[in-house]
Coordinates of C-alpha atoms and ligand atoms in Angstrom, one line a residue:
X1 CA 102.3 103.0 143.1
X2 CA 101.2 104.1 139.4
X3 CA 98.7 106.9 139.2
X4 CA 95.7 107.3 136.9
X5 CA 96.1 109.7 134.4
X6 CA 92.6 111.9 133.8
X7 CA 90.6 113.0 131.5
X8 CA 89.8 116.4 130.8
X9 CA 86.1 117.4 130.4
X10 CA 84.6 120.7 130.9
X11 CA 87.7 122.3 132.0
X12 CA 88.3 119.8 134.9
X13 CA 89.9 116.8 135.6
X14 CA 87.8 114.0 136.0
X15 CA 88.9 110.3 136.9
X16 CA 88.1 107.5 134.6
X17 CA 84.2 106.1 135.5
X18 CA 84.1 102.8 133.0
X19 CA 86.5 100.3 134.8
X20 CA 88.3 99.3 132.0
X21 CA 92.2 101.2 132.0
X22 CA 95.2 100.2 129.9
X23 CA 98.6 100.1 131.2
X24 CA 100.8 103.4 130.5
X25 CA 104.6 101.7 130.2
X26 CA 108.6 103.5 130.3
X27 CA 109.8 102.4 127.2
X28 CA 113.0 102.9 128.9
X29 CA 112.6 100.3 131.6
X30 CA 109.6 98.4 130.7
X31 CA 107.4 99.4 133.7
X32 CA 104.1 100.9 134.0
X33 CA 104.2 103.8 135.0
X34 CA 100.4 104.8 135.3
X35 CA 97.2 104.3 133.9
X36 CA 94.9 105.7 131.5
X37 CA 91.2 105.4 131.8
X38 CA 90.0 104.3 128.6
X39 CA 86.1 106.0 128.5
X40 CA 82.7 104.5 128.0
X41 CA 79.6 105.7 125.8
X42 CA 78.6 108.1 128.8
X43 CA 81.9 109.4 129.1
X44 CA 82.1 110.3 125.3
X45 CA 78.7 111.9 125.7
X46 CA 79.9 114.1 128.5
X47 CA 83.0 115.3 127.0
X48 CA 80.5 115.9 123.8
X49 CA 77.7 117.5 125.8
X50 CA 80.2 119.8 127.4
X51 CA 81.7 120.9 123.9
X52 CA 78.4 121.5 122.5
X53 CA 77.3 123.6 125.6
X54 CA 80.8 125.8 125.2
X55 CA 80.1 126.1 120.8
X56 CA 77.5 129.1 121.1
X57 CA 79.2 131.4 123.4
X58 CA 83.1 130.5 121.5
X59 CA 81.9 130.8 117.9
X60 CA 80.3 133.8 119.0
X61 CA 83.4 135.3 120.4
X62 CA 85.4 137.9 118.1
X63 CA 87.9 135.7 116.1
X64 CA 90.5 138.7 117.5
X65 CA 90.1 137.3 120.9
X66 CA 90.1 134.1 120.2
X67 CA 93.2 134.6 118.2
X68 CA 94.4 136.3 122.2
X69 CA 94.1 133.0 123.8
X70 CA 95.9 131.5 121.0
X71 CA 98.5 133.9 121.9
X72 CA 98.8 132.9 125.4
X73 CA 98.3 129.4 125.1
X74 CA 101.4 129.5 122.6
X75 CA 103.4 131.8 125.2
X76 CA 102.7 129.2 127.4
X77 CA 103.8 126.7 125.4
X78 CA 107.2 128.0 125.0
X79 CA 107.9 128.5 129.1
X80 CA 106.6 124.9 129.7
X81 CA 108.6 123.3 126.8
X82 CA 111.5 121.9 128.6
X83 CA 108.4 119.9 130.8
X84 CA 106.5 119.1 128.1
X85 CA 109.4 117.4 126.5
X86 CA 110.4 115.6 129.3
X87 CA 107.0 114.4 129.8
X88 CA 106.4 113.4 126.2
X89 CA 110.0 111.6 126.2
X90 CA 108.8 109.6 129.5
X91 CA 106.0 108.1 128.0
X92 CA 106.9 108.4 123.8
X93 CA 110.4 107.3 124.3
X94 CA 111.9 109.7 121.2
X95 CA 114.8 111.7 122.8
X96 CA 114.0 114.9 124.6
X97 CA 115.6 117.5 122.3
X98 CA 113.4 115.6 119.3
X99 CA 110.1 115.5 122.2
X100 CA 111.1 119.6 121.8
X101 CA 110.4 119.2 117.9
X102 CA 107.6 117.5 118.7
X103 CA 105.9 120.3 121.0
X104 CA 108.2 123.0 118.9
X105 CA 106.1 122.0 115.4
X106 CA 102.6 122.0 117.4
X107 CA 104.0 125.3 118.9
X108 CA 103.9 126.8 115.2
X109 CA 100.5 125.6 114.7
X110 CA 99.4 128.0 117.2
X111 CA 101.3 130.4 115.9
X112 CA 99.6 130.1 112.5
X113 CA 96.1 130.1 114.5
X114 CA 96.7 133.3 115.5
X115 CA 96.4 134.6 112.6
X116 CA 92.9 133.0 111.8
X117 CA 91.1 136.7 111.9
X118 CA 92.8 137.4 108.4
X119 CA 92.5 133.7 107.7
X120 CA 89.1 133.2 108.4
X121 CA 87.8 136.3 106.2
X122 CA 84.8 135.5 103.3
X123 CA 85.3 137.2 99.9
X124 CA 83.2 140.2 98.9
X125 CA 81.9 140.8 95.5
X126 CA 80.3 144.3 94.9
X127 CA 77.8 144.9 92.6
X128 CA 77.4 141.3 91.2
X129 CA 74.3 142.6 89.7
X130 CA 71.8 145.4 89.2
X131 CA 72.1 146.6 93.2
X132 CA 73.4 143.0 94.1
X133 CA 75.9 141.7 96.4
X134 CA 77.4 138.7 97.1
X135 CA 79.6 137.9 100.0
X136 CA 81.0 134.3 101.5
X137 CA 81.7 133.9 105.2
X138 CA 83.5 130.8 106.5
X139 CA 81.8 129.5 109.7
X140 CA 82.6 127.0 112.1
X141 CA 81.1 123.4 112.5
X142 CA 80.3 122.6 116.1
X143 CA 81.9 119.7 117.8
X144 CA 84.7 118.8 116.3
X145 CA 87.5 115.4 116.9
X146 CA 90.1 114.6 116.5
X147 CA 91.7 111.0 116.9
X148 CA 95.4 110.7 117.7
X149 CA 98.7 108.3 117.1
X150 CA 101.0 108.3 120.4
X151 CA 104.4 109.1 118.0
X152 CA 103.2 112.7 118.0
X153 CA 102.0 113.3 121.2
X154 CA 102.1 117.1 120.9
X155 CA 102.2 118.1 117.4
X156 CA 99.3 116.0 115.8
X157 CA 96.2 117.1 118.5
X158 CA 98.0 120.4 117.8
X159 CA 97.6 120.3 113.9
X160 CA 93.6 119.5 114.2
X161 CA 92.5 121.2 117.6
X162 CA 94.9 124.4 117.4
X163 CA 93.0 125.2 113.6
X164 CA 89.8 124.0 114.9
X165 CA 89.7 125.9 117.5
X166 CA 90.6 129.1 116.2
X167 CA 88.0 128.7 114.1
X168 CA 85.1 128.4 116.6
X169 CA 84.6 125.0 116.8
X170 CA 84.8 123.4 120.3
X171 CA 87.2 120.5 120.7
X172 CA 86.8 116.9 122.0
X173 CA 90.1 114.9 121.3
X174 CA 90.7 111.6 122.1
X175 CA 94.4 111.0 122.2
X176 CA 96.7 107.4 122.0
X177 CA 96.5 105.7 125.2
X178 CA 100.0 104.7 124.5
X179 CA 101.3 108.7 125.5
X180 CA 98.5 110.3 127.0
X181 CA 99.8 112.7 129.1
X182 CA 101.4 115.3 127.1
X183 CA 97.9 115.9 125.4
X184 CA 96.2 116.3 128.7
X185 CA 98.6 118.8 129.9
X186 CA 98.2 121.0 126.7
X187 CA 94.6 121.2 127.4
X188 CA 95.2 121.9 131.0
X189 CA 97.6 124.8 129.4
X190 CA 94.9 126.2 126.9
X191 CA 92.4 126.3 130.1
X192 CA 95.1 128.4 131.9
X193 CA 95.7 130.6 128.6
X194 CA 91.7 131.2 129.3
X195 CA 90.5 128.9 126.8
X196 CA 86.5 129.2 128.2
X197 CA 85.5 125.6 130.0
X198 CA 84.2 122.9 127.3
X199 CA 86.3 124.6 124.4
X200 CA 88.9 121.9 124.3
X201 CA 88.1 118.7 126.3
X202 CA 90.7 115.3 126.4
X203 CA 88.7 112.3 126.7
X204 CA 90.9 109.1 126.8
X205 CA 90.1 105.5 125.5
X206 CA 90.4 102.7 122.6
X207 CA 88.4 101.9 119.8
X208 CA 85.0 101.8 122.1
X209 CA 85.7 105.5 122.4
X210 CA 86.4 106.0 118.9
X211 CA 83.4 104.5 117.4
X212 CA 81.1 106.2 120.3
X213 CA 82.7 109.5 119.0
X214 CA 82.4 109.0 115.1
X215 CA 78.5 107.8 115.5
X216 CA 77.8 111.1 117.8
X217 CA 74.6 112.7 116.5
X218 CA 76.4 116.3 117.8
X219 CA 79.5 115.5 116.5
X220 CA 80.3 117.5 113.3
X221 CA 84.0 116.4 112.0
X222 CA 86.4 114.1 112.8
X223 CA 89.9 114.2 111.8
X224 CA 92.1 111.4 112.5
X225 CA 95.7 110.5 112.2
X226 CA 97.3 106.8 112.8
X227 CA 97.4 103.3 110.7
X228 CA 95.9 102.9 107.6
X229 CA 93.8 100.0 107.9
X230 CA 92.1 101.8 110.8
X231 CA 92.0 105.2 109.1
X232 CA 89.9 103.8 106.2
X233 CA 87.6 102.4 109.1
X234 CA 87.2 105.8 110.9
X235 CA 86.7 107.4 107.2
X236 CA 84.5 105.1 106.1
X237 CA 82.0 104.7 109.1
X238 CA 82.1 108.3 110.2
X239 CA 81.6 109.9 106.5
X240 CA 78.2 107.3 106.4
X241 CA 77.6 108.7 110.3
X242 CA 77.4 112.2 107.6
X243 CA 80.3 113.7 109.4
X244 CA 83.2 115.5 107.5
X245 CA 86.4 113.5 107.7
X246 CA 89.8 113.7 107.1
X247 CA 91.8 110.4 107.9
X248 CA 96.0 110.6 107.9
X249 CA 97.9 107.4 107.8
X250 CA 100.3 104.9 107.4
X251 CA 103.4 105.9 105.1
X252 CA 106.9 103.9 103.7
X253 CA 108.7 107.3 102.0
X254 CA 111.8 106.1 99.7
X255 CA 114.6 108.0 99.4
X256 CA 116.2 108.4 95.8
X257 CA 119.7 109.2 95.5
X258 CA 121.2 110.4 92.5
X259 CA 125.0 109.9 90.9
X260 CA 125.1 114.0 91.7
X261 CA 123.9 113.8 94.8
X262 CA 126.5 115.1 97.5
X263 CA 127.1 111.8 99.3
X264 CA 128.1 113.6 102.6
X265 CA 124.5 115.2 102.9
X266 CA 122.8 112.1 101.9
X267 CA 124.8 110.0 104.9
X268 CA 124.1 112.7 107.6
X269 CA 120.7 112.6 106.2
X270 CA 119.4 108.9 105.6
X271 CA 121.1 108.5 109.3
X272 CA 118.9 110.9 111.2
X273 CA 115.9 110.2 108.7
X274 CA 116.1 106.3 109.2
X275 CA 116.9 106.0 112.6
X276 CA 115.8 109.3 114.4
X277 CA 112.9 108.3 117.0
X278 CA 113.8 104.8 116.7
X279 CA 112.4 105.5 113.2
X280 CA 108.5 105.9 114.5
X281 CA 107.7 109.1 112.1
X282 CA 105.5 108.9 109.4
X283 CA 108.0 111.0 107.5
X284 CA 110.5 108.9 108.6
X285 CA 112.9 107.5 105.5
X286 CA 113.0 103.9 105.9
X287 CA 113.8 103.0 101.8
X288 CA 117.1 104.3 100.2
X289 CA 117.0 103.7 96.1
X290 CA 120.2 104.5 94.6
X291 CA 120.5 104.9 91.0
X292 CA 123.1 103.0 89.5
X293 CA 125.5 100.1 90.9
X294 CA 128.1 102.6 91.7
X295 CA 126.0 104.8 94.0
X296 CA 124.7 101.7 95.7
X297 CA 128.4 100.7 96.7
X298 CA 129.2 104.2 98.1
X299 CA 126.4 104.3 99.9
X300 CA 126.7 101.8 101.7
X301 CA 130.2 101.6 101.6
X302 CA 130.1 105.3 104.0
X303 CA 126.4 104.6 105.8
X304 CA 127.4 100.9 107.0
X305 CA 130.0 101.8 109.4
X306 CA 128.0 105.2 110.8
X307 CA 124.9 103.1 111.2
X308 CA 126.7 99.9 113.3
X309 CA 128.3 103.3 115.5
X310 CA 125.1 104.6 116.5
X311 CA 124.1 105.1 119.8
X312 CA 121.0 103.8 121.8
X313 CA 119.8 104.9 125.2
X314 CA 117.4 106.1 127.5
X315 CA 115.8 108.6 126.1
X316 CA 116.7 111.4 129.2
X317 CA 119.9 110.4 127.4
X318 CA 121.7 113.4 125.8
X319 CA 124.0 111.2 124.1
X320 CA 122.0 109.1 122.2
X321 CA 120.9 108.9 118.9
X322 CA 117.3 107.2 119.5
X323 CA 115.6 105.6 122.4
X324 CA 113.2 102.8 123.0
X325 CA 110.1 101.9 120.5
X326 CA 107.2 102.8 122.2
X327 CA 105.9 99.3 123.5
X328 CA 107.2 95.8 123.7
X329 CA 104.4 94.7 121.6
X330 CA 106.0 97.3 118.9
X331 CA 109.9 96.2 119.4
X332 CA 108.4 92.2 118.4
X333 CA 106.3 93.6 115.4
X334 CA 109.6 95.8 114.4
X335 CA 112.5 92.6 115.3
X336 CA 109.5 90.3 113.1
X337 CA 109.7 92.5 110.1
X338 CA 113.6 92.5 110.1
X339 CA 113.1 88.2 110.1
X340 CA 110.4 88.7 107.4
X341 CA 112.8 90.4 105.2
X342 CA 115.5 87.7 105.9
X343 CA 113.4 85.3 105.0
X344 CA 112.4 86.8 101.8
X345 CA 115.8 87.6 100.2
X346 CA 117.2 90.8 101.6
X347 CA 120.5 90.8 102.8
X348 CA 121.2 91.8 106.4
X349 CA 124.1 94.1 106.7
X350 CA 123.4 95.0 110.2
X351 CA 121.2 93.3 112.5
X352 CA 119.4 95.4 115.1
X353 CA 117.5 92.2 116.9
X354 CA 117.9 91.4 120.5
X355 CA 119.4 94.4 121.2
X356 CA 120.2 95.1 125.2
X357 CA 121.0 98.4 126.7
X358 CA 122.8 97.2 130.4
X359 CA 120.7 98.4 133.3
X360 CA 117.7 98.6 131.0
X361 CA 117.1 95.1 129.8
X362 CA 113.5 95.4 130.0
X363 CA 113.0 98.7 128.0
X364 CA 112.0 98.1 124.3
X365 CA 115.1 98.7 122.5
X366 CA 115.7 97.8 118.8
X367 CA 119.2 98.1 117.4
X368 CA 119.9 99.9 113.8
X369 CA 119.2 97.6 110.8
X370 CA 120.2 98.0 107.5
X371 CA 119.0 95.6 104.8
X372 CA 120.6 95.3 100.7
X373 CA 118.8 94.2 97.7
X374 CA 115.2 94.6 99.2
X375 CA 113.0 94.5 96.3
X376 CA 109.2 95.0 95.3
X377 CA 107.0 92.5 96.0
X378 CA 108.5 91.4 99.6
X379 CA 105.7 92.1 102.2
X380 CA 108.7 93.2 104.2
X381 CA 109.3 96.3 101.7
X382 CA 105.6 96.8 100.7
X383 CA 104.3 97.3 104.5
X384 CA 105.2 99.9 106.8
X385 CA 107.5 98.8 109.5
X386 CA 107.5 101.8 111.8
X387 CA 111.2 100.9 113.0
X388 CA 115.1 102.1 112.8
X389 CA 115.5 99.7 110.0
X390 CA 116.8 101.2 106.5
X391 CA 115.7 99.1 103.3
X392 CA 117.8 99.8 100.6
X393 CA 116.2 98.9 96.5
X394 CA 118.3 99.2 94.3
X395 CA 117.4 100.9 90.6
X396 CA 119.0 101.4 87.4
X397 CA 117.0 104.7 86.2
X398 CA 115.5 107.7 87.8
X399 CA 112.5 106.8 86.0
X400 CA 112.8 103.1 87.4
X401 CA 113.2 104.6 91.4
X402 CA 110.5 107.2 90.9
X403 CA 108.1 104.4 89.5
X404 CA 108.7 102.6 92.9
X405 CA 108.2 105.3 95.0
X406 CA 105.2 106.3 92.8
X407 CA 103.2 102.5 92.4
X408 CA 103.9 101.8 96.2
X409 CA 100.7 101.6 98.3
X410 CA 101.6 104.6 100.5
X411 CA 102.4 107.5 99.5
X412 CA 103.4 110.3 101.9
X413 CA 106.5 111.8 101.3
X414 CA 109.5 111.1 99.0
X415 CA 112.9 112.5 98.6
X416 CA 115.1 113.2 95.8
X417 CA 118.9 113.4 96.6
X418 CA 120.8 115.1 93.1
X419 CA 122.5 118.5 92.3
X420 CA 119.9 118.5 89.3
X421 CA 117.6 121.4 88.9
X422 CA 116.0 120.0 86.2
X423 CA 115.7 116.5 87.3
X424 CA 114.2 117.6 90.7
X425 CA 111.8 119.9 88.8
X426 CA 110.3 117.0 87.1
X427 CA 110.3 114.6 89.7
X428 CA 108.6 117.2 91.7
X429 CA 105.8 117.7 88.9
X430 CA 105.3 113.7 88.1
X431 CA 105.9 111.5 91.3
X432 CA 102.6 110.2 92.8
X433 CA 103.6 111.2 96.8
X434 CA 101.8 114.0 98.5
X435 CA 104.7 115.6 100.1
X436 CA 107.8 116.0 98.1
X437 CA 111.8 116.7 99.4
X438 CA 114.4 118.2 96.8
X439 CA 117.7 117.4 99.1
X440 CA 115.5 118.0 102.3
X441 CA 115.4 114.5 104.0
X442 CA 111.9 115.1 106.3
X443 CA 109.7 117.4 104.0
X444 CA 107.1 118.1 106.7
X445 CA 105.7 121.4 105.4
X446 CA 106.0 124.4 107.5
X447 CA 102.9 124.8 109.6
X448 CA 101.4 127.6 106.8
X449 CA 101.5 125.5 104.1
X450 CA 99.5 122.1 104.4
X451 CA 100.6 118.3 105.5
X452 CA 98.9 115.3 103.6
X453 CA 99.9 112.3 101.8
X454 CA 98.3 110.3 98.6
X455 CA 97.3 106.5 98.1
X456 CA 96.8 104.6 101.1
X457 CA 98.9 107.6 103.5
X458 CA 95.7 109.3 103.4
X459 CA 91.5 108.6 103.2
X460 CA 88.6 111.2 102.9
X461 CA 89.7 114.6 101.7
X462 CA 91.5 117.9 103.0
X463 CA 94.8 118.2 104.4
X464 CA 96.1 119.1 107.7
X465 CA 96.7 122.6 108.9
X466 CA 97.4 125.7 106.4
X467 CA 94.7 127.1 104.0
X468 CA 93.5 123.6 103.6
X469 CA 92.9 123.1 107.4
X470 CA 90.9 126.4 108.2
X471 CA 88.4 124.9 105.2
X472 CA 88.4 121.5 106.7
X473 CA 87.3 122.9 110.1
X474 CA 84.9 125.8 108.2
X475 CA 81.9 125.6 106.3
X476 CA 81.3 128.1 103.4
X477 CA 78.5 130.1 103.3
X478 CA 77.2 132.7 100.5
X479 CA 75.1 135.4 100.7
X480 CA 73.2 137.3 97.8
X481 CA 71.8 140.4 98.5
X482 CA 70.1 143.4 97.6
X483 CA 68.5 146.8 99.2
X484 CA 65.7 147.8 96.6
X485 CA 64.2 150.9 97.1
X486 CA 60.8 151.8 95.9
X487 CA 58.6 149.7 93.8
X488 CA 59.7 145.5 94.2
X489 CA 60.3 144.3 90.8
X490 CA 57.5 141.9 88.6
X491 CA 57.7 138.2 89.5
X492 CA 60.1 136.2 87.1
X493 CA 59.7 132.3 86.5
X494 CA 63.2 132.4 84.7
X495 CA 66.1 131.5 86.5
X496 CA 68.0 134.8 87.5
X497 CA 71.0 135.6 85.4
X498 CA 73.8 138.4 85.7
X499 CA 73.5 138.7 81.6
Ligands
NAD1 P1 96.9 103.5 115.5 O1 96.2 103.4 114.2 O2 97.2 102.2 116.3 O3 96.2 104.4 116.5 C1 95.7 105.7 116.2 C2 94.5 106.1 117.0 O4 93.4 105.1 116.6 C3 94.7 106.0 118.5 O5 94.0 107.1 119.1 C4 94.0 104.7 118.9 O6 93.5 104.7 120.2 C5 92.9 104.6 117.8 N1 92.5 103.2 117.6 C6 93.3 102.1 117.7 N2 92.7 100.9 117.4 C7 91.5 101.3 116.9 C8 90.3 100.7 116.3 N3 90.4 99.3 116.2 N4 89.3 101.4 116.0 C9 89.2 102.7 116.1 N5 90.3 103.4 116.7 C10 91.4 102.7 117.0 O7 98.3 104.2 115.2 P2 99.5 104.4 116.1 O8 100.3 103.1 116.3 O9 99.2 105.1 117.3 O10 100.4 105.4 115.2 C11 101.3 105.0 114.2 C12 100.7 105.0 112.8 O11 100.2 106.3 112.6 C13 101.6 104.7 111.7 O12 101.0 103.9 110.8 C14 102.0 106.0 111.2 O13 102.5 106.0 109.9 C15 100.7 106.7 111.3 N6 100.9 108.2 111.3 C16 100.6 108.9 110.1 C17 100.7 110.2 110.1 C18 100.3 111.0 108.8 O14 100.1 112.2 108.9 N7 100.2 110.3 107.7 C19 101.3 110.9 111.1 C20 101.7 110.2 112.3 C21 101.5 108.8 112.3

């Protein structure tokens, strides 16, 4: 028997009322393992009418104790992490110690939410003019969503709702129905860390969901993270529904490796980068560009033999380096890309399709691939794959390998692999990718700073988290003011000036 996975609305649980459910698989066998209600228009408004309804009494609230339940909701966070990691493996797929990442980077969210009473301060100018003042306070929006992918089941609703939240908004997010679970449970854990009813609510579904939540008339801002072609749609439709959007998405980072570089690092790291969570992150590293004929050979002279060792399994697997793709709809898209690039001219060192773990030949498995002479202009190279297969384009220049990395479509992180200061310092300054490694193979900023990428990696405006993510989930306000005493001044018909 599968169960049905609920939704979370006003601080309960509430089964699914539409019908219409998708299947919730084990990547690690193949079987469904529950179900996931995917909600109608009356759903959507509920979960909406019940953030709205929680938005006065929250915003109201001193941002010190709303900062407290941050606190406990993170403390929580940490004694549940071994079961939120096995949870999120169950239904993700990734390896539990990387599920602990997962929660581990949401985790620090939280953390930074806690400090949103210092955060969230205005600025204060005395005495702007004769008697005047003029102070700025940053106030939250309302309703706020947030749309999620399923390869970051914990970390991503954590990103939007844990800055959101602090802030005073109330919360309705609407998770992947691929890995729902994980995001239900957090919300279940922010209740029990006395997050006030209607603050954060889970409400589950597909694209009927989506577009019901990005046309609500009490819905303020939507952020949303997942596949380009769909993040331009969610931009697009919910910036002319007048709500503030940001829209994360689709990425192909290249990794540049220098004659200087320290080949050991660059193995241990293009191995982990590549193939780590079957290579389903959007910081994943899926393109290797050495510089110069000789680089090209030792790479793959020393990654060839590590990648055809690497292990596969189930993801409750210590062992293993990866586990299953997250759906046997992903593992064709993934094994049709690898004939795609065949087909076009790349050559296939090591072939990854119709891979079979024994005792688990159902589960969505795709072996390691690693592909030579992969050059622009193959639809294989220019689209994101979202698999454990490595690309490698070769270049003659620095300038040549930062040009590809910079004209690609996508642009959300790169890496430069050299013992260089002065070539990574330029790099840095000139390559057109929003999130930039100097010998650091995932450069997914700390949870302080802010995560976003350029070109097609990212629509609409304002990073994730950080600075940037309190002012996504904050509007500015600015106040003028003055106390005269005694007689009120003539009228003026000129505009007034500090001259
Ligand atoms: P996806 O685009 O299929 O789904 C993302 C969300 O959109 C889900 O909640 C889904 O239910 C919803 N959705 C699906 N179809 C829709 C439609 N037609 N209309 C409206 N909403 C719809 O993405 P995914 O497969 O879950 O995640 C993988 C993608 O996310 C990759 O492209 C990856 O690069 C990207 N991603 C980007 C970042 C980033 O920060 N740039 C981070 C993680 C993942």
């Amino acid at each position: 028997m599968t169960h049905e996975i609920r939704h979370l609305i006003n601080g309960q649980l509430l089964a699914g009322k539409s019908g219409r459910k998708a299947d919730v698989f084990d990547p690690n066998t193949g079987a469904v393992q529950a179900l996931v209600p995917l909600a109608d228009d009356s759903e959507v408004d509920k979960a909406v009418a019940a953030a709205k309804e929680a938005f006065p009494a929250w915003s109201a609230l001193n941002p010190q104790r709303r900062a407290r339940v941050m606190f406990r909701f993170k403390n929580l966070l940490e004694e549940h992490m071994d079961e939120l990691a096995e949870l999120l493996s169950s239904e993700h797929g990734k390896v539990v110690a990387d599920s602990r990442g997962d929660v581990q980077r949401g985790l620090e969210v939280i953390e930074f939410a806690c400090g949103i009473p210092h955060l969230q301060k205005g600025e204060y100018t005395e005495s702007a003019g004769p008697g005047i003042d003029v102070y700025s306070m940053r106030q939250p929006l309302g309703v706020c969503v947030g749309i999620t992918p399923f390869n970051f089941p914990a970390m991503i609703p954590m990103w939007m709702f844990g800055v959101a939240i602090a802030c005073g908004n109330t919360f309705v997010l609407k998770p992947s129905e691929k890995d729902p679970s994980v995001p239900v449970r957090l919300a279940e854990l922010f209740v029990e860390a006395g997050g006030p009813a209607g603050v954060l609510n889970v409400v589950h579904g597909d694209k009927q969901a989506v577009d019901a939540l990005i046309a609500h008339p009490d819905v303020k801002a939507v952020s949303f993270v997942g596949s380009s072609d769909i993040a331009q749609y969610v931009s697009i439709t919910a910036a002319q529904n007048g709500k503030r959007v940001q829209a994360m998405a689709g990425a192909k980072n290249h990794g540049i490796i220098l004659p200087d570089a320290d080949m050991d690092q660059v193995v241990a790291d293009f191995l982990g980068a590549a193939f780590g969570s079957a290579g389903e992150r959007c910081m994943a590293l899926p393109v290797a560009v050495p510089v110069g004929q000789k680089t090209a050979e030792e790479f793959i002279a020393r990654i060839q033999p590590q990648i055809e060792k690497l292990r596969i399994g189930v993801s409750t697997d210590p062992d293993v380096h990866y586990g299953p793709v997250v759906s046997a709809a992903h593992k064709a898209r993934v094994e049709h890309y690898i004939d795609m690039c065949e087909k076009e001219g790349g050559k296939l060192l090591v072939d990854g399709r119709g891979f079979s773990l024994p005792g688990h030949e159902d589960g969505f498995f795709v072996g390691p691939s690693l592909f030579d002479h992969v050059k622009p202009g193959m639809q294989s190279y220019e689209e994101e794959i979202f698999g454990p297969v490595l690309q490698i384009v070769r270049a003659d220049t620095l300038a040549e390998a930062a040009a590809l990395a910079s004209d690609h479509q996508y642009g959300n992180g790169v890496v430069l692999f050299t013992r260089s200061g002065h070539a990574a310092r330029q790099f840095a300054a000139s390559v057109q990718v929003g999130m930039v490694g100097i010998n650091v193979p995932i450069p997914v900023p700390v949870s302080y700073h802010t995560f976003g990428g350029w070109k097609r990696s990212a629509f609409a405006d304002t990073n994730q988290h950080g600075p940037e993510g309190v002012r996504f989930w904050t509007k500015i306000k600015t106040v003028t003011s003055r106390w005269p005493e005694g007689a009120v001044e003539d009228q003026s018909f000129i505009i007034p000036t500090m001259g």
